[in-house]
Short mmCIF file of C-alpha atoms in Angstrom, two decimals:
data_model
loop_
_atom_site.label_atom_id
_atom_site.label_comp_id
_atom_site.label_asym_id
_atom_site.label_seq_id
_atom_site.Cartn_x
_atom_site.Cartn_y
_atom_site.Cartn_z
CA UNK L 1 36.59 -84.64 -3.95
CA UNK L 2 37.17 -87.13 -6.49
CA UNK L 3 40.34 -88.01 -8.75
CA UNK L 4 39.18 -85.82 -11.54
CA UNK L 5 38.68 -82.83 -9.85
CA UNK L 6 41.91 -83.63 -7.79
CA UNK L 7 43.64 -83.90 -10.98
CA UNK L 8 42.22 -80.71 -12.90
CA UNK L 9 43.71 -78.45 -9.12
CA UNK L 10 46.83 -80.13 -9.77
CA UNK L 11 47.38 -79.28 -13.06
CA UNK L 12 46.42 -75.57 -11.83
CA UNK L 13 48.82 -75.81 -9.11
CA UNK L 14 51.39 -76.55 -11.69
CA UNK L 15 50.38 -73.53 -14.00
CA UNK L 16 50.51 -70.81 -11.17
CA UNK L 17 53.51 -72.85 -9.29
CA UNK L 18 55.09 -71.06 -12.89
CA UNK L 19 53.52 -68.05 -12.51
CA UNK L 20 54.69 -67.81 -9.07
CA UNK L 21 58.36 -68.14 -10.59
CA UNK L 22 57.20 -65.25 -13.20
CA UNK L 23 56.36 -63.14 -10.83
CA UNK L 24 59.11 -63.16 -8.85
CA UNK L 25 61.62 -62.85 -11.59
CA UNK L 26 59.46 -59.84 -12.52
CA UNK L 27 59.33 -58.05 -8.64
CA UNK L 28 63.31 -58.65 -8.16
CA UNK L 29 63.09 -56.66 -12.02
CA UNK L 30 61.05 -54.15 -10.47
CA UNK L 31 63.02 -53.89 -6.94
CA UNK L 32 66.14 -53.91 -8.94
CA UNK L 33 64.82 -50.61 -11.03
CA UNK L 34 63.52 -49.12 -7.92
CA UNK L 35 66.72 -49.00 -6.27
CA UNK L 36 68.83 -48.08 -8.87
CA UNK L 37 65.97 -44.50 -9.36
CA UNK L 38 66.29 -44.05 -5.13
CA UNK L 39 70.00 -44.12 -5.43
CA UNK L 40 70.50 -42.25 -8.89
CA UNK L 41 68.05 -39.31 -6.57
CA UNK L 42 70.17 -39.37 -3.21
CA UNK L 43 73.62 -38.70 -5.64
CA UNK L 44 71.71 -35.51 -7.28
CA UNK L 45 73.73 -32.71 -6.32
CA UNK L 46 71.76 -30.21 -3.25
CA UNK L 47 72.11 -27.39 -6.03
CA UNK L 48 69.64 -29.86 -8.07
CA UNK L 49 66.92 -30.43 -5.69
CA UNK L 50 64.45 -27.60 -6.90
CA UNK L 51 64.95 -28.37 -10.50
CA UNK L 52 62.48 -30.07 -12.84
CA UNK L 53 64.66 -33.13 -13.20
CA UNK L 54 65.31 -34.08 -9.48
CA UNK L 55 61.19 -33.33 -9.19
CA UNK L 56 60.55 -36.41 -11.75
CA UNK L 57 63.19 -38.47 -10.23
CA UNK L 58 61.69 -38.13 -7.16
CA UNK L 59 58.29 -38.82 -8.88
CA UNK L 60 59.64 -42.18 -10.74
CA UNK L 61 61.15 -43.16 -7.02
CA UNK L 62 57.94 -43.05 -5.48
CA UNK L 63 56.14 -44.25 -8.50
CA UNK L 64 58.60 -47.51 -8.80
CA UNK L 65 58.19 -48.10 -4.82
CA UNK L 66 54.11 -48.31 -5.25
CA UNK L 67 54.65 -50.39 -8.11
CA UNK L 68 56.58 -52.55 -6.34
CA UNK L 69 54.18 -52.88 -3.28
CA UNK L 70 51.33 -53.63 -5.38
CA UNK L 71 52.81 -56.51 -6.95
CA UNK L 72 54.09 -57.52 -4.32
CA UNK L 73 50.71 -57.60 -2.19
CA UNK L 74 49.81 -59.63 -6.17
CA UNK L 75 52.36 -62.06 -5.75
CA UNK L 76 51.44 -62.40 -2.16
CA UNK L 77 47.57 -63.13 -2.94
CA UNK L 78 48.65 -65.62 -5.51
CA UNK L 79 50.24 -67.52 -2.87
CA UNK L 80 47.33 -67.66 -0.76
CA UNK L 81 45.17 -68.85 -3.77
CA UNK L 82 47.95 -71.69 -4.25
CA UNK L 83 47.44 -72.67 -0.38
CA UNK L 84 43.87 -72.93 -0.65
CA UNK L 85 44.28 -74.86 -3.44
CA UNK L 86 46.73 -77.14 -1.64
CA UNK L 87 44.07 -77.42 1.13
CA UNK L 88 41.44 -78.29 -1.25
CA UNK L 89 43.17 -81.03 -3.10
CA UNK L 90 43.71 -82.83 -0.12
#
């Protein structure tokens, strides 16, 4: 590979090396929502589990945990892209 090209991947590694950051700012975001939904549904009273609003609590629980595991498997991808990069470059 010559310098050029060498040069163009690092200045690619730089600009996801940021995403990267992004992202994970953004899943500890997510994670931090997600926990705060599973925890506000485990304190709903028993006499509240058949009612509409324990049903979309539930529903925004298990909605914020795929969220999560889809970016997460994201974030994860992006890091393999950086490594190939990496192994490209060199």
């Amino acid at each position: 590979m010559n310098a050029v090209r060498r040069k163009e991947i690092s200045r690619v590694l730089r600009r996801l090396t940021d995403l990267t950051e992004d992202l994970s700012d953004i899943l500890g975001d997510i994670e931090n929502i997600k926990d705060e939904e599973s925890e506000a549904l485990e304190n709903i009273p028993e006499s509240l589990q058949e009612t509409e609003r324990y049903a979309q609590s539930e529903a925004a629980a298990e909605n914020l945990e795929e969220a999560y595991d889809i970016f997460s498997d994201m974030r994860d991808s992006l890091d393999d892209v950086i490594n190939s990069l990496e192994a490209a470059q060199e």
